[in-house]
Coordinates of N, CA and C in Angstrom, one line a residue:
M1 N -15.2 103.5 -60.0 CA -14.1 104.2 -60.6 C -13.1 104.6 -59.5
A2 N -13.0 105.9 -59.2 CA -12.0 106.4 -58.2 C -12.7 106.5 -56.8
S3 N -11.9 106.2 -55.8 CA -12.5 106.4 -54.4 C -12.4 107.9 -54.1
R4 N -12.9 108.3 -53.0 CA -12.9 109.7 -52.6 C -11.6 110.3 -52.4
E5 N -10.6 109.5 -52.1 CA -9.2 110.0 -51.9 C -8.4 109.9 -53.2
E6 N -9.0 109.5 -54.3 CA -8.2 109.4 -55.5 C -8.8 110.4 -56.5
V7 N -7.9 110.9 -57.4 CA -8.4 111.8 -58.4 C -7.7 111.3 -59.7
L8 N -8.5 111.5 -60.8 CA -7.9 111.2 -62.1 C -6.7 112.1 -62.4
E9 N -5.5 111.5 -62.5 CA -4.3 112.3 -62.7 C -4.0 112.5 -64.2
N10 N -4.2 111.5 -65.0 CA -4.0 111.6 -66.4 C -4.7 110.4 -67.1
T11 N -4.9 110.4 -68.4 CA -5.6 109.4 -69.0 C -4.7 108.6 -70.0
D12 N -3.4 108.8 -70.0 CA -2.5 108.1 -70.9 C -2.5 106.6 -70.4
G13 N -2.7 105.7 -71.3 CA -2.7 104.3 -70.9 C -3.9 103.8 -70.2
W14 N -5.0 104.5 -70.4 CA -6.3 104.2 -69.6 C -6.7 102.7 -69.9
W15 N -6.7 102.3 -71.1 CA -7.2 101.0 -71.5 C -6.2 99.9 -71.0
D16 N -4.9 100.1 -71.0 CA -4.0 99.1 -70.6 C -3.8 99.0 -69.1
R17 N -3.8 100.1 -68.4 CA -3.6 100.1 -67.0 C -4.3 101.3 -66.3
P18 N -5.7 101.1 -66.2 CA -6.5 102.2 -65.7 C -6.1 102.7 -64.3
R19 N -5.7 101.8 -63.4 CA -5.4 102.3 -62.1 C -4.2 103.2 -62.0
S20 N -3.3 103.1 -63.0 CA -2.1 104.0 -63.0 C -2.5 105.4 -63.4
C21 N -3.7 105.7 -63.8 CA -4.1 107.0 -64.2 C -4.6 107.8 -63.0
F22 N -4.7 107.2 -61.8 CA -5.2 107.9 -60.7 C -4.0 108.3 -59.7
A23 N -4.1 109.5 -59.2 CA -3.2 109.9 -58.1 C -3.7 109.4 -56.8
K24 N -2.9 109.1 -55.9 CA -3.4 108.5 -54.6 C -4.1 109.5 -53.8
K25 N -3.7 110.8 -53.8 CA -4.3 111.8 -53.0 C -4.5 113.0 -53.9
V26 N -5.6 113.7 -53.6 CA -5.9 114.9 -54.4 C -4.9 116.0 -54.0
G27 N -4.3 116.7 -54.9 CA -3.3 117.7 -54.6 C -3.1 118.6 -55.8
D28 N -2.4 119.7 -55.6 CA -2.2 120.7 -56.6 C -1.4 120.2 -57.8
D29 N -0.7 119.1 -57.6 CA 0.2 118.6 -58.7 C -0.6 117.7 -59.7
S30 N -1.9 117.4 -59.4 CA -2.7 116.6 -60.3 C -2.9 117.2 -61.7
V31 N -2.9 116.4 -62.7 CA -3.1 116.9 -64.0 C -4.5 117.3 -64.2
W32 N -5.5 116.5 -63.8 CA -6.9 116.7 -63.9 C -7.3 117.8 -62.9
K33 N -7.9 118.9 -63.4 CA -8.3 119.9 -62.5 C -9.8 120.1 -62.6
S34 N -10.5 120.1 -61.5 CA -12.0 120.4 -61.6 C -12.2 121.8 -61.9
T35 N -13.4 122.1 -62.4 CA -13.8 123.4 -62.7 C -14.0 124.2 -61.4
E36 N -13.9 125.5 -61.5 CA -14.0 126.3 -60.3 C -15.4 126.2 -59.7
D37 N -16.4 126.1 -60.5 CA -17.8 126.1 -60.0 C -18.4 124.7 -59.9
G38 N -17.5 123.6 -60.0 CA -18.0 122.3 -59.8 C -18.8 121.8 -61.0
S39 N -18.6 122.3 -62.2 CA -19.3 121.9 -63.4 C -18.9 120.5 -63.9
F40 N -19.7 119.9 -64.7 CA -19.3 118.8 -65.5 C -18.3 119.3 -66.6
K41 N -17.3 118.4 -67.0 CA -16.4 118.8 -68.0 C -16.3 117.7 -69.1
F42 N -16.4 118.2 -70.3 CA -16.3 117.2 -71.5 C -15.1 117.6 -72.2
N43 N -14.1 116.7 -72.3 CA -12.9 116.9 -73.1 C -13.2 116.2 -74.5
V44 N -13.1 117.0 -75.6 CA -13.4 116.5 -76.9 C -12.3 116.7 -77.8
V45 N -12.1 115.8 -78.8 CA -11.0 115.8 -79.7 C -11.5 115.3 -81.1
G46 N -11.1 116.0 -82.1 CA -11.3 115.5 -83.5 C -9.9 115.3 -84.2
V47 N -9.8 114.2 -84.9 CA -8.5 113.9 -85.6 C -8.7 113.5 -87.0
A48 N -7.8 113.8 -87.9 CA -7.8 113.3 -89.3 C -6.5 112.4 -89.4
K49 N -6.7 111.3 -90.0 CA -5.7 110.3 -90.1 C -5.9 109.5 -91.3
E50 N -4.9 109.5 -92.2 CA -4.9 108.7 -93.4 C -6.2 108.9 -94.2
G51 N -6.6 110.1 -94.4 CA -7.8 110.4 -95.2 C -9.1 110.2 -94.5
R52 N -9.1 109.7 -93.3 CA -10.3 109.5 -92.5 C -10.3 110.4 -91.3
V53 N -11.5 110.6 -90.7 CA -11.7 111.5 -89.6 C -12.4 110.8 -88.5
G54 N -12.0 111.1 -87.3 CA -12.6 110.5 -86.1 C -12.7 111.5 -85.0
C55 N -13.6 111.2 -84.0 CA -13.7 112.1 -82.9 C -13.9 111.3 -81.6
G56 N -13.6 111.8 -80.5 CA -13.8 111.2 -79.2 C -14.0 112.2 -78.1
G57 N -14.5 111.7 -77.0 CA -14.7 112.6 -75.9 C -14.9 111.9 -74.6
V58 N -14.6 112.6 -73.5 CA -14.8 112.0 -72.2 C -15.5 113.0 -71.3
L59 N -16.5 112.6 -70.6 CA -17.3 113.4 -69.7 C -16.9 113.1 -68.3
Y60 N -16.5 114.2 -67.6 CA -16.1 114.0 -66.2 C -17.1 114.8 -65.3
S61 N -17.3 114.2 -64.1 CA -18.1 114.9 -63.1 C -17.2 115.9 -62.4
A62 N -17.7 116.7 -61.6 CA -16.9 117.7 -60.9 C -15.8 117.1 -60.0
S63 N -16.0 115.8 -59.6 CA -15.0 115.2 -58.7 C -14.0 114.4 -59.5
G64 N -14.1 114.4 -60.9 CA -13.1 113.7 -61.7 C -13.5 112.3 -62.1
T65 N -14.7 111.9 -61.7 CA -15.2 110.6 -62.1 C -15.7 110.6 -63.6
I66 N -15.3 109.6 -64.4 CA -15.7 109.6 -65.7 C -17.2 109.1 -65.7
R67 N -18.0 109.9 -66.4 CA -19.4 109.7 -66.4 C -20.0 109.3 -67.8
G68 N -19.1 109.5 -68.8 CA -19.5 109.1 -70.2 C -18.4 109.3 -71.2
L69 N -18.6 108.7 -72.4 CA -17.6 108.8 -73.4 C -18.2 108.5 -74.7
F70 N -17.5 108.9 -75.8 CA -17.9 108.5 -77.1 C -16.7 108.4 -78.0
S71 N -16.8 107.6 -79.1 CA -15.8 107.4 -80.1 C -16.4 106.9 -81.4
G72 N -15.8 107.4 -82.5 CA -16.3 106.9 -83.8 C -15.7 107.7 -84.9
S73 N -15.9 107.2 -86.1 CA -15.5 107.9 -87.3 C -16.7 108.7 -87.9
I74 N -16.3 109.7 -88.6 CA -17.3 110.6 -89.2 C -16.9 110.9 -90.7
I75 N -17.9 111.3 -91.4 CA -17.7 111.5 -92.9 C -16.9 112.8 -93.0
G76 N -15.8 112.7 -93.9 CA -15.0 113.9 -94.2 C -13.6 113.6 -94.0
T77 N -12.8 114.6 -94.3 CA -11.3 114.5 -94.2 C -10.7 115.7 -93.5
D78 N -11.5 116.6 -93.0 CA -11.1 117.8 -92.4 C -11.0 117.7 -90.8
A79 N -9.9 117.9 -90.3 CA -9.7 117.8 -88.8 C -10.5 118.9 -88.1
T80 N -10.6 120.1 -88.7 CA -11.4 121.2 -88.0 C -12.9 120.8 -87.9
L81 N -13.4 120.2 -89.0 CA -14.8 119.7 -89.0 C -14.9 118.6 -87.9
A82 N -13.9 117.8 -87.8 CA -13.9 116.7 -86.8 C -14.1 117.3 -85.4
V83 N -13.4 118.4 -85.1 CA -13.5 119.0 -83.8 C -15.0 119.5 -83.5
I84 N -15.5 120.1 -84.6 CA -16.9 120.7 -84.5 C -17.9 119.5 -84.2
L85 N -17.7 118.4 -85.0 CA -18.6 117.3 -84.8 C -18.3 116.6 -83.5
A86 N -17.1 116.6 -83.0 CA -16.9 116.1 -81.6 C -17.7 116.9 -80.6
I87 N -17.7 118.2 -80.7 CA -18.5 119.1 -79.9 C -19.9 118.7 -80.0
K88 N -20.4 118.6 -81.2 CA -21.8 118.2 -81.4 C -22.2 116.9 -80.7
N89 N -21.3 115.9 -80.9 CA -21.6 114.6 -80.2 C -21.6 114.7 -78.7
A90 N -20.6 115.5 -78.2 CA -20.6 115.7 -76.7 C -21.9 116.4 -76.2
L91 N -22.3 117.4 -76.9 CA -23.6 118.1 -76.5 C -24.8 117.2 -76.6
E92 N -24.8 116.4 -77.7 CA -25.9 115.4 -77.8 C -25.9 114.4 -76.7
L93 N -24.8 113.9 -76.3 CA -24.7 113.0 -75.2 C -25.2 113.6 -73.9
F94 N -24.6 114.8 -73.6 CA -25.0 115.5 -72.4 C -26.4 115.9 -72.3
A95 N -27.0 116.3 -73.5 CA -28.4 116.7 -73.5 C -29.4 115.6 -73.2
T96 N -28.9 114.3 -73.3 CA -29.8 113.2 -73.0 C -29.7 112.7 -71.6
T97 N -28.8 113.3 -70.8 CA -28.6 113.0 -69.4 C -29.5 113.7 -68.5
S98 N -29.7 113.3 -67.3 CA -30.5 114.0 -66.3 C -29.8 115.3 -65.8
W99 N -28.6 115.5 -66.2 CA -27.9 116.8 -65.7 C -28.2 117.9 -66.6
A100 N -28.6 117.7 -67.9 CA -28.9 118.8 -68.8 C -30.0 119.7 -68.2
G101 N -29.7 121.0 -68.3 CA -30.7 122.0 -67.8 C -30.5 122.2 -66.3
I102 N -29.7 121.4 -65.7 CA -29.5 121.6 -64.2 C -28.0 122.0 -64.0
E103 N -27.1 121.2 -64.5 CA -25.7 121.4 -64.3 C -25.0 122.2 -65.4
T104 N -24.0 122.9 -65.1 CA -23.2 123.6 -66.1 C -22.3 122.6 -66.8
L105 N -22.1 122.8 -68.1 CA -21.2 121.9 -68.8 C -20.0 122.8 -69.4
V106 N -18.8 122.4 -69.1 CA -17.6 123.0 -69.7 C -17.1 122.0 -70.7
V107 N -16.9 122.5 -71.9 CA -16.4 121.7 -73.0 C -15.0 122.2 -73.3
E108 N -14.0 121.3 -73.1 CA -12.6 121.7 -73.4 C -12.2 121.1 -74.8
I109 N -11.7 122.0 -75.6 CA -11.2 121.7 -76.9 C -9.8 122.2 -77.1
D110 N -9.0 121.6 -78.0 CA -7.7 122.0 -78.3 C -7.5 122.9 -79.5
S111 N -8.6 123.3 -80.1 CA -8.5 124.1 -81.3 C -8.9 125.6 -81.0
L112 N -8.0 126.5 -81.1 CA -8.3 127.9 -80.8 C -9.3 128.5 -81.9
V113 N -9.1 127.9 -83.1 CA -10.0 128.4 -84.2 C -11.4 128.0 -83.9
V114 N -11.7 126.8 -83.6 CA -13.0 126.3 -83.3 C -13.6 127.0 -82.0
L115 N -12.7 127.2 -81.0 CA -13.1 127.9 -79.8 C -13.6 129.3 -80.2
N116 N -12.9 130.0 -81.1 CA -13.4 131.3 -81.6 C -14.7 131.2 -82.3
W117 N -14.9 130.2 -83.1 CA -16.2 130.0 -83.8 C -17.3 129.8 -82.8
M118 N -17.1 129.0 -81.8 CA -18.1 128.7 -80.8 C -18.5 130.0 -80.1
G119 N -17.6 130.9 -79.8 CA -17.9 132.1 -79.1 C -18.4 133.2 -79.9
N120 N -18.2 133.2 -81.2 CA -18.6 134.3 -82.1 C -19.2 133.8 -83.4
S121 N -20.5 133.8 -83.5 CA -21.1 133.2 -84.7 C -20.8 133.9 -86.0
L122 N -20.3 135.2 -85.9 CA -20.0 136.0 -87.1 C -18.8 135.4 -87.8
Y123 N -17.9 134.7 -87.2 CA -16.7 134.2 -87.8 C -16.8 132.8 -88.3
R124 N -18.0 132.2 -88.1 CA -18.2 130.8 -88.5 C -18.3 130.6 -90.0
P125 N -17.6 129.6 -90.6 CA -17.6 129.5 -92.0 C -19.0 128.9 -92.5
W126 N -19.5 129.4 -93.6 CA -20.8 128.9 -94.1 C -20.8 127.5 -94.4
S127 N -19.7 126.9 -94.8 CA -19.6 125.5 -95.1 C -20.0 124.6 -94.0
Y128 N -19.9 125.0 -92.7 CA -20.2 124.2 -91.5 C -21.5 124.7 -90.8
W129 N -22.2 125.6 -91.5 CA -23.3 126.3 -90.8 C -24.4 125.3 -90.3
Y130 N -24.6 124.2 -91.1 CA -25.6 123.2 -90.7 C -25.2 122.5 -89.3
V131 N -23.9 122.3 -89.1 CA -23.5 121.7 -87.8 C -23.6 122.7 -86.7
F132 N -23.3 124.0 -87.0 CA -23.4 125.0 -85.9 C -24.9 125.3 -85.6
M133 N -25.8 125.1 -86.5 CA -27.2 125.3 -86.2 C -27.6 124.2 -85.2
E134 N -27.1 123.0 -85.4 CA -27.4 121.9 -84.4 C -26.7 122.1 -83.1
T135 N -25.5 122.5 -83.1 CA -24.8 122.8 -81.8 C -25.5 123.9 -81.0
D136 N -25.9 125.0 -81.7 CA -26.6 126.1 -81.0 C -27.9 125.6 -80.4
S137 N -28.6 124.8 -81.1 CA -29.9 124.2 -80.6 C -29.6 123.4 -79.4
L138 N -28.6 122.6 -79.4 CA -28.2 121.7 -78.2 C -27.8 122.6 -77.0
I139 N -27.1 123.6 -77.3 CA -26.6 124.5 -76.2 C -27.9 125.2 -75.5
K140 N -28.9 125.6 -76.3 CA -30.1 126.1 -75.7 C -30.8 125.1 -74.9
Q141 N -30.8 123.8 -75.4 CA -31.5 122.8 -74.7 C -30.8 122.5 -73.3
I142 N -29.4 122.5 -73.3 CA -28.7 122.2 -72.1 C -28.7 123.3 -71.1
G143 N -28.7 124.5 -71.6 CA -28.7 125.7 -70.8 C -27.4 126.4 -70.5
K144 N -26.6 125.8 -69.7 CA -25.3 126.5 -69.3 C -24.2 125.7 -69.9
V145 N -23.5 126.2 -71.0 CA -22.4 125.6 -71.6 C -21.3 126.6 -71.8
N146 N -20.1 126.3 -71.4 CA -18.9 127.2 -71.6 C -17.9 126.4 -72.4
F147 N -17.2 127.1 -73.3 CA -16.2 126.5 -74.1 C -14.8 127.0 -73.7
V148 N -13.8 126.2 -73.4 CA -12.5 126.6 -73.0 C -11.5 125.9 -73.8
H149 N -10.3 126.5 -74.0 CA -9.2 125.9 -74.7 C -8.3 125.2 -73.7
S150 N -7.8 124.0 -74.1 CA -6.9 123.2 -73.3 C -5.9 122.6 -74.2
E151 N -4.6 122.8 -74.0 CA -3.6 122.1 -74.7 C -3.3 120.7 -74.1
K152 N -3.8 120.4 -73.0 CA -3.5 119.2 -72.3 C -4.3 118.0 -72.9
L153 N -5.2 118.3 -73.8 CA -6.0 117.2 -74.4 C -5.2 116.2 -75.3
C154 N -4.2 116.7 -75.9 CA -3.4 115.8 -76.8 C -2.7 114.7 -75.9
G155 N -2.8 113.5 -76.3 CA -2.2 112.4 -75.6 C -3.1 111.8 -74.5
G156 N -4.2 112.4 -74.3 CA -5.1 111.8 -73.2 C -6.1 110.9 -73.8
M157 N -7.1 110.5 -72.9 CA -8.1 109.5 -73.2 C -9.0 110.0 -74.4
A158 N -9.4 111.2 -74.5 CA -10.2 111.7 -75.6 C -9.5 111.6 -76.9
T159 N -8.2 111.9 -76.9 CA -7.4 111.7 -78.1 C -7.3 110.3 -78.6
W160 N -7.1 109.4 -77.6 CA -7.0 108.0 -77.9 C -8.4 107.5 -78.5
L161 N -9.5 107.9 -77.9 CA -10.8 107.6 -78.4 C -11.0 108.1 -79.8
A162 N -10.6 109.3 -80.1 CA -10.7 109.9 -81.4 C -9.9 109.1 -82.5
K163 N -8.6 108.8 -82.1 CA -7.8 108.0 -83.0 C -8.3 106.6 -83.3
D164 N -8.8 106.0 -82.2 CA -9.4 104.7 -82.4 C -10.7 104.7 -83.2
G165 N -11.4 105.8 -83.0 CA -12.7 106.0 -83.7 C -12.5 106.0 -85.2
V166 N -11.4 106.5 -85.7 CA -11.1 106.6 -87.2 C -11.3 105.3 -87.8
S167 N -10.9 104.2 -87.2 CA -11.0 102.9 -87.8 C -12.3 102.1 -87.5
K168 N -13.2 102.7 -86.8 CA -14.4 102.0 -86.4 C -15.5 102.3 -87.5
S169 N -16.4 101.3 -87.7 CA -17.5 101.4 -88.6 C -18.7 101.9 -87.9
E170 N -18.8 101.7 -86.6 CA -20.0 102.2 -85.8 C -19.5 103.2 -84.8
F171 N -20.5 104.1 -84.4 CA -20.2 105.1 -83.5 C -20.6 104.6 -82.1
F172 N -19.7 104.8 -81.1 CA -20.0 104.3 -79.7 C -20.2 105.5 -78.8
K173 N -21.3 105.4 -78.0 CA -21.6 106.4 -77.0 C -22.1 105.7 -75.7
A174 N -21.6 106.1 -74.6 CA -22.0 105.5 -73.3 C -22.0 106.6 -72.2
W175 N -22.9 106.5 -71.3 CA -22.9 107.4 -70.1 C -23.6 106.6 -69.0
W176 N -23.2 107.0 -67.8 CA -23.8 106.3 -66.6 C -23.9 107.2 -65.4

């Protein structure tokens, strides 16, 4: 992926021209920012498009190297549910890695509503309770998980994966 002197600057155009997504030198003007504590970061997005719903996510190491991703369609028509299911898929993927239980995971989402639900179970709608039960179980399995809001997710690689996932018949997950 990136050498030690390169950092992932943005993920627009990743599939067409991946080298253009890296800055030549690490600097304060880079779009991708590592977490303060060196945690893994998972950007997740859920989208609704033409009556179908998809989700996507990208797992980054503390240095900005992409370590995993997922993309696929999900049952439903609700974009909010898509974000929750994107979180669930991210947690499932991370829970199967050797980093679970050892490293902290930061999950970045672009929905303030879902962020509030993840932080306070009293506000969660009953209609999604079954999904929240699964996410809560995965969080306990992983150990250290923090949820943060990021407006930078729209237009990036996770968004592209979510939009592409809407049209797919199979769910794709990979990590290395």
